[in-house]
Coordinates of C-alpha atoms and ligand atoms in Angstrom, one line a residue:
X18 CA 9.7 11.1 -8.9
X19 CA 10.7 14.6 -9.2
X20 CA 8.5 14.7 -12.9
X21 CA 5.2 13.8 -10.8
X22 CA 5.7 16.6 -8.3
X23 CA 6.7 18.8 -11.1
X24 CA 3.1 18.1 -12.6
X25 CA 0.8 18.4 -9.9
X26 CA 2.5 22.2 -9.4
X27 CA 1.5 22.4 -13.4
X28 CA -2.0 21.7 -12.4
X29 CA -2.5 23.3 -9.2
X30 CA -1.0 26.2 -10.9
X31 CA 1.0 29.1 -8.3
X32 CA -2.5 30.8 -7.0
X33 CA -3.6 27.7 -5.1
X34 CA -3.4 27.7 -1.8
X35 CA -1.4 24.3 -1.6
X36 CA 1.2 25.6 -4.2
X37 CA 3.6 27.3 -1.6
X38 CA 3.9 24.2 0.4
X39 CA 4.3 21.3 -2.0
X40 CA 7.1 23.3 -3.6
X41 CA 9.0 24.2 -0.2
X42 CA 8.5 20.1 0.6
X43 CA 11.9 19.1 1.5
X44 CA 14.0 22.5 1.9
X45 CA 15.3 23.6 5.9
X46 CA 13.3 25.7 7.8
X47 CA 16.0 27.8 8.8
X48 CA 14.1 28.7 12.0
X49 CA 13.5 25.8 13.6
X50 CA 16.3 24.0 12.3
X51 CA 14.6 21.3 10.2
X52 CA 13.0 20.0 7.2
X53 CA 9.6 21.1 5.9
X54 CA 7.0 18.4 4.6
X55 CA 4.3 19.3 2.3
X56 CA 2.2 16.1 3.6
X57 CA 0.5 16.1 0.2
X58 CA -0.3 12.9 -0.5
X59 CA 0.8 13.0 -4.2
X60 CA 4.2 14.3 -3.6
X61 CA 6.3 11.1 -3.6
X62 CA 8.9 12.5 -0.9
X63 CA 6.1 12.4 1.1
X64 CA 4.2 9.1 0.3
X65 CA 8.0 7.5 0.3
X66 CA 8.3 9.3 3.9
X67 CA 4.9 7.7 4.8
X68 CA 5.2 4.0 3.8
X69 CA 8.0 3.8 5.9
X70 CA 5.9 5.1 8.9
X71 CA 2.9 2.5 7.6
X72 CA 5.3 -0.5 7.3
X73 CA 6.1 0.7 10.7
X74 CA 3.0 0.9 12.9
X75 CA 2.1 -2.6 10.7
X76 CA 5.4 -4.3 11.5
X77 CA 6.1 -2.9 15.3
X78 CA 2.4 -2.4 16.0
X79 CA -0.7 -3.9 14.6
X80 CA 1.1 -7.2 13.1
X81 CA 3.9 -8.0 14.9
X82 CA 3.6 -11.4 15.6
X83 CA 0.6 -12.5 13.2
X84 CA 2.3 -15.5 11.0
X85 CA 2.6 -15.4 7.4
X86 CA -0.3 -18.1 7.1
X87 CA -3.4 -15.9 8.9
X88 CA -2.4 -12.7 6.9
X89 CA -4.0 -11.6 3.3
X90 CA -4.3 -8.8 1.1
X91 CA -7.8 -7.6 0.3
X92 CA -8.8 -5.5 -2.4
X93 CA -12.3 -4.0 -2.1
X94 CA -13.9 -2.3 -5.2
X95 CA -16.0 0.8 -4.5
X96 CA -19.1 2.4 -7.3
X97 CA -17.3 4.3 -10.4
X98 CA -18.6 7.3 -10.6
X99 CA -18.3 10.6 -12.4
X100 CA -18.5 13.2 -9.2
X101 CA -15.6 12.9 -6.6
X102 CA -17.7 14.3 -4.2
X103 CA -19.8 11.6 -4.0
X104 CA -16.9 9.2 -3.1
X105 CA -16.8 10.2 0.5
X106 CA -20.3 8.9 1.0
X107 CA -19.7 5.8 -0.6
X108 CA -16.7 5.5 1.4
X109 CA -18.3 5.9 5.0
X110 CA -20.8 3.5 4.4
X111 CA -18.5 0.5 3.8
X112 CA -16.6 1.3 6.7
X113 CA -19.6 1.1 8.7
X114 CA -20.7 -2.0 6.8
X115 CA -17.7 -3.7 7.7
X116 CA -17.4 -2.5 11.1
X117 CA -20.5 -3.2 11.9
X118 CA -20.1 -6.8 10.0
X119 CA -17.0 -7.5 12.0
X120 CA -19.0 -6.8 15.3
X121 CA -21.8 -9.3 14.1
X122 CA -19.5 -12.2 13.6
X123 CA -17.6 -11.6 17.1
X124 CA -21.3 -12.0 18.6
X125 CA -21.4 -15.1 16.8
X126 CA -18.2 -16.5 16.7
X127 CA -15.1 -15.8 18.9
X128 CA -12.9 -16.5 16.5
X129 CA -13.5 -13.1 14.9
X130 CA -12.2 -11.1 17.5
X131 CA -8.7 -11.8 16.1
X132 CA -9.8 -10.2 12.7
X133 CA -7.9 -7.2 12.0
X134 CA -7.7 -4.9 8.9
X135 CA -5.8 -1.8 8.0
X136 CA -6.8 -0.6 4.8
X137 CA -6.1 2.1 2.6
X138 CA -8.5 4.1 0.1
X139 CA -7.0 4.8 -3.1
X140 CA -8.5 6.2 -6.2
X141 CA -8.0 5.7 -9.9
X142 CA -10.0 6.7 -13.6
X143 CA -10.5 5.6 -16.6
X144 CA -12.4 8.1 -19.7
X145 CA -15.9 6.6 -19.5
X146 CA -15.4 5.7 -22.9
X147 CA -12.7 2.9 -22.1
X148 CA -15.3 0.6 -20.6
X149 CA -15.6 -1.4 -24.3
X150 CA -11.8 -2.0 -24.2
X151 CA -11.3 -3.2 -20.5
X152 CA -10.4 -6.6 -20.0
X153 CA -12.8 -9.1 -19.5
X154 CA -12.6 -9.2 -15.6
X155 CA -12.9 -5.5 -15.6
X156 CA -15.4 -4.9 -17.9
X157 CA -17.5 -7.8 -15.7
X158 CA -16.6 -6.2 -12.6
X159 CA -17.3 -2.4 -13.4
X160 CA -20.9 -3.0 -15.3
X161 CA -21.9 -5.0 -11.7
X162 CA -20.8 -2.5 -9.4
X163 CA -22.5 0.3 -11.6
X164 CA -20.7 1.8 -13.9
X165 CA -22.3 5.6 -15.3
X166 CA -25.1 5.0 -17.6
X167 CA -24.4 8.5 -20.0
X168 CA -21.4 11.1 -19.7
X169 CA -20.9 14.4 -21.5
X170 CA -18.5 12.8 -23.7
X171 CA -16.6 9.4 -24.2
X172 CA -13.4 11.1 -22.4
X173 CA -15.5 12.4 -19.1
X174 CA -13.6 11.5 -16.4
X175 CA -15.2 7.8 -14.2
X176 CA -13.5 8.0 -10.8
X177 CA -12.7 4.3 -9.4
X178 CA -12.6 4.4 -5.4
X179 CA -11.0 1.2 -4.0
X180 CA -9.4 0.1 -0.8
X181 CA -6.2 -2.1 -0.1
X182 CA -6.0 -3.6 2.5
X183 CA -3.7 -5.8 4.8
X184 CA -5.7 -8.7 7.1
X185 CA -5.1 -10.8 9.9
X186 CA -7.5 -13.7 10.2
X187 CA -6.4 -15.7 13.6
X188 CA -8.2 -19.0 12.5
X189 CA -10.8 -17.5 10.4
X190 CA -10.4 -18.5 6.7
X191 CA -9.7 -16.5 3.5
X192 CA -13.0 -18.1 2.3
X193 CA -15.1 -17.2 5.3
X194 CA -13.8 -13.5 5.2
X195 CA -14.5 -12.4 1.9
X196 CA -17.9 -14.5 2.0
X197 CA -18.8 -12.3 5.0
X198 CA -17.7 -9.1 3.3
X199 CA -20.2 -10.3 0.3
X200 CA -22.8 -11.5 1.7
X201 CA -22.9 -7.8 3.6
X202 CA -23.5 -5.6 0.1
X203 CA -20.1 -6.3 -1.2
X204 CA -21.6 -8.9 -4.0
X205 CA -20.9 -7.0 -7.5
X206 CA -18.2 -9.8 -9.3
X207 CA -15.2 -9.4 -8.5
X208 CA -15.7 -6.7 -6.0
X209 CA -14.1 -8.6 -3.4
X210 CA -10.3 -10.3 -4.1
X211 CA -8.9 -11.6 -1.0
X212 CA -5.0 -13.5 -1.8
X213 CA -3.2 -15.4 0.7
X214 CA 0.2 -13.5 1.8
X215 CA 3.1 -15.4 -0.1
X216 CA 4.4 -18.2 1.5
X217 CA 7.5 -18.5 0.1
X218 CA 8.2 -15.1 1.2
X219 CA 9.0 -13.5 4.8
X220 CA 5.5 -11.6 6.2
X221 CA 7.7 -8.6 6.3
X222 CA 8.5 -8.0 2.8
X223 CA 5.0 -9.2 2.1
X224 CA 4.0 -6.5 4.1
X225 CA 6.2 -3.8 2.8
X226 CA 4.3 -4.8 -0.8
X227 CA 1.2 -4.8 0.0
X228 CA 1.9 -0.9 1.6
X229 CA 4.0 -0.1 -1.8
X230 CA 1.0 -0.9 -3.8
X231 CA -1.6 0.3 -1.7
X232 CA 0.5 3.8 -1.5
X233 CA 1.8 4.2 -4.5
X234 CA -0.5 7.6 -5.9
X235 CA 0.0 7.2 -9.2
X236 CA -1.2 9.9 -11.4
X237 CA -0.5 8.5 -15.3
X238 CA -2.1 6.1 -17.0
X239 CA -0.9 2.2 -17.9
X240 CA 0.2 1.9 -21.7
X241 CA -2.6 -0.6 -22.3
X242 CA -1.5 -4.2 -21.5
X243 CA 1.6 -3.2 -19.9
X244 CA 3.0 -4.3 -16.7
X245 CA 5.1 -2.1 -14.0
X246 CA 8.2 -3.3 -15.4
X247 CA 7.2 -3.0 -19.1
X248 CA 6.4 0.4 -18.2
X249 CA 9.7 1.2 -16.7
X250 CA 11.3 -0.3 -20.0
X251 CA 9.3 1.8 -22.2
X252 CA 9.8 4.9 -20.6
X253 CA 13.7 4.3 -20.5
X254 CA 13.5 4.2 -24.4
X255 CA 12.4 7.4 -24.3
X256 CA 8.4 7.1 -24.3
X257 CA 6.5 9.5 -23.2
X258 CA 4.8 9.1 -19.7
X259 CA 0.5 9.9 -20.1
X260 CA -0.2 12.0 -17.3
X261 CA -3.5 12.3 -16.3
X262 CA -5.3 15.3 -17.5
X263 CA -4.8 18.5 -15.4
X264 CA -8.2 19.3 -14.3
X265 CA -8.2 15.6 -13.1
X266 CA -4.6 15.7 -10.7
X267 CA -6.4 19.3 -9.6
X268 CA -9.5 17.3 -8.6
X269 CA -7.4 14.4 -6.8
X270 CA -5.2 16.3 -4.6
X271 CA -8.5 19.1 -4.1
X272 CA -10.3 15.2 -2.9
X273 CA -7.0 13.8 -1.0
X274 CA -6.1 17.2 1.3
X275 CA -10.0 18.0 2.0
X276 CA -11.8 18.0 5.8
X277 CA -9.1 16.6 7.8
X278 CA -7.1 15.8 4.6
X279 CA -4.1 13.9 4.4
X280 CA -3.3 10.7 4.5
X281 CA -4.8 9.7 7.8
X282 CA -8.2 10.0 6.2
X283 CA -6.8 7.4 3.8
X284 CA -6.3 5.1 6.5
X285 CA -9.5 2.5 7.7
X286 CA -8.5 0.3 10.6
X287 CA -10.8 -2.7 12.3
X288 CA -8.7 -3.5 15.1
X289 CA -8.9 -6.9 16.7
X290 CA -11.1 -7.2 20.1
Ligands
ZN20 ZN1 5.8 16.7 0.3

C-alpha cells in the first residue's frame, strides 16, 4: 500500500501541484485538530477510506432492502484508445445512452422503474503491442470494440475505460437488462457481462466485492496468467512488482483529479423512479 503511494510521488515528481498534498495525506492538521486527506484517488488511504463510504451509501442508502436474487454486477467495456482525453467523451455518451435507455423502457414497461445502477468508471492499459497475446475472449472483445489501428511503437500506451457497476433489477431479468444495454450501441462481444450476485453468499459481502473490485486503482501490471492470489504469492517470494510506466501513473492521476476531479466523477448512478 505504502509502495503504490510512494510511486505515484516518483512520477508526479515534487514540482506538481498535487505533490504537497498526497504526501501530507494522513498527517494532523495541527490547526484544526484533524486529519488531512489527499482525496487522490490512487492513494490507497484514500480509496480504502472511500469504499467504506461507497459500501455505505449502497448498504444504508441505494440497496438496502433489494434481495440477493434482483441484484447483479455489470461490467461495461468502453473503446481502447491511445489519447486519455478522448475518454471523457466516450464516457458521457454511455451515460446518456443508458439514461436515456432506462427512461425508454419505464415508458414501456413499469417494471423498469425499479432498475437501479451505481457504477463506477475505472481505467486500465495494455502496450498496444499485447493485443497478439491476450486471451482469446480479450483479443475478441478488444478488436470489436475498436482497438487502435497503428501506434508509434508496439509499447505506446492503449487506455481501456470500463465501468463496474452494481444493479438492482426489481423483476426485470439479467437477460432483459444486458439485452437492452446491447441492443442500445453496447453490441461489440463481450462488451456487456452482467453475473448474478452470489447466492450462496449474504448481498452484503457481495456488495462490499463488487465495490473492492470496482475501487481497487491498481497501477501495475498482472504477471501474465496470474491470479490476485498468485500474485500475492509471487510477490512474497520476493518478485518484483511491474509498475506501470511513469509517464502513464502521471497521465492517470492528471485524468482522475481533472474538472471536478475526484472520485465523485467516478461515480454514474440511474436511480430507480
Ligand atoms: Zn490520500
Amino acid at each position: 500500500m505504502q509502495e503504490q503511494r510512494a510511486q505515484v510521488l516518483l512520477a508526479i515528481g515534487m514540482m506538481h501541484p498535487l505533490y504537497d498534498r498526497m504526501a501530507a495525506c494522513g498527517e494532523m492538521d495541527e490547526k484544526h485538530n484533524n486529519m488531512r486527506v489527499c482525496g487522490v484517488p490512487l492513494c490507497p488511504r484514500c480509496f480504502l477510506r472511500r469504499r467504506g463510504k461507497e459500501t455505505g451509501r449502497a448498504l444504508g442508502q441505494a440497496f438496502a432492502d433489494v434481495p440477493n436474487e434482483q441484484m447483479a454486477f455489470l461490467t461495461l467495456l468502453l473503446e481502447p484508445t491511445l489519447d486519455l482525453s478522448t475518454v471523457d467523451a466516450g464516457i458521457q455518451a454511455t451515460k446518456r445512452r443508458i439514461r436515456n435507455l432506462v427512461a425508454y423502457q419505464r415508458r414501456q414497461d413499469p417494471r423498469w422503474n425499479l432498475v437501479q445502477l451505481t457504477g463506477w468508471w475505472e481505467m486500465d492499459r495494455d502496450n498496444y503491442g499485447d493485443l497478439t497475446e491476450f486471451g482469446r475472449n480479450k483479443r475478441i472483445a478488444m478488436q470489436g470494440l475498436g482497438w487502435p489501428l497503428f501506434a508509434k511503437r508496439l509499447e505506446s500506451t492503449v487506455w481501456r475505460p470500463h465501468l463496474h457497476g452494481i444493479v438492482a433489477l426489481g423483476d426485470v431479468t439479467g437477460q432483459e437488462f444486458a439485452d437492452a444495454l446491447r441492443a442500445r450501441g453496447h453490441d461489440a462481444p463481450y462488451q456487456v457481462s452482467l453475473k448474478p450476485f452470489d447466492r450462496d453468499q449474504s448481498v452484503v459481502r457481495n456488495i462490499k466485492g463488487v465495490i473492492r473490485y470496482a475501487l481497487k486503482f491498481r497501477i501495475e501490471r498482472d504477471f501474465k496468467g496470474a491470479s490476485q492470489e498468485n500474485c500475492d504469492a509471487t510477490r512474497g517470494l520476493g518478485f518484483v512488482r511491474s509498475w506501470w510506466s511513469k509517464g502513464d501513473i502521471r497521465e492517470y492521476v492528471e485524468w482522475l483529479m481533472c474538472k471536478r476531479g475526484g472520485f465523485e466523477r467516478l461515480r454514474f448512478v440511474v436511480r430507480v423512479l
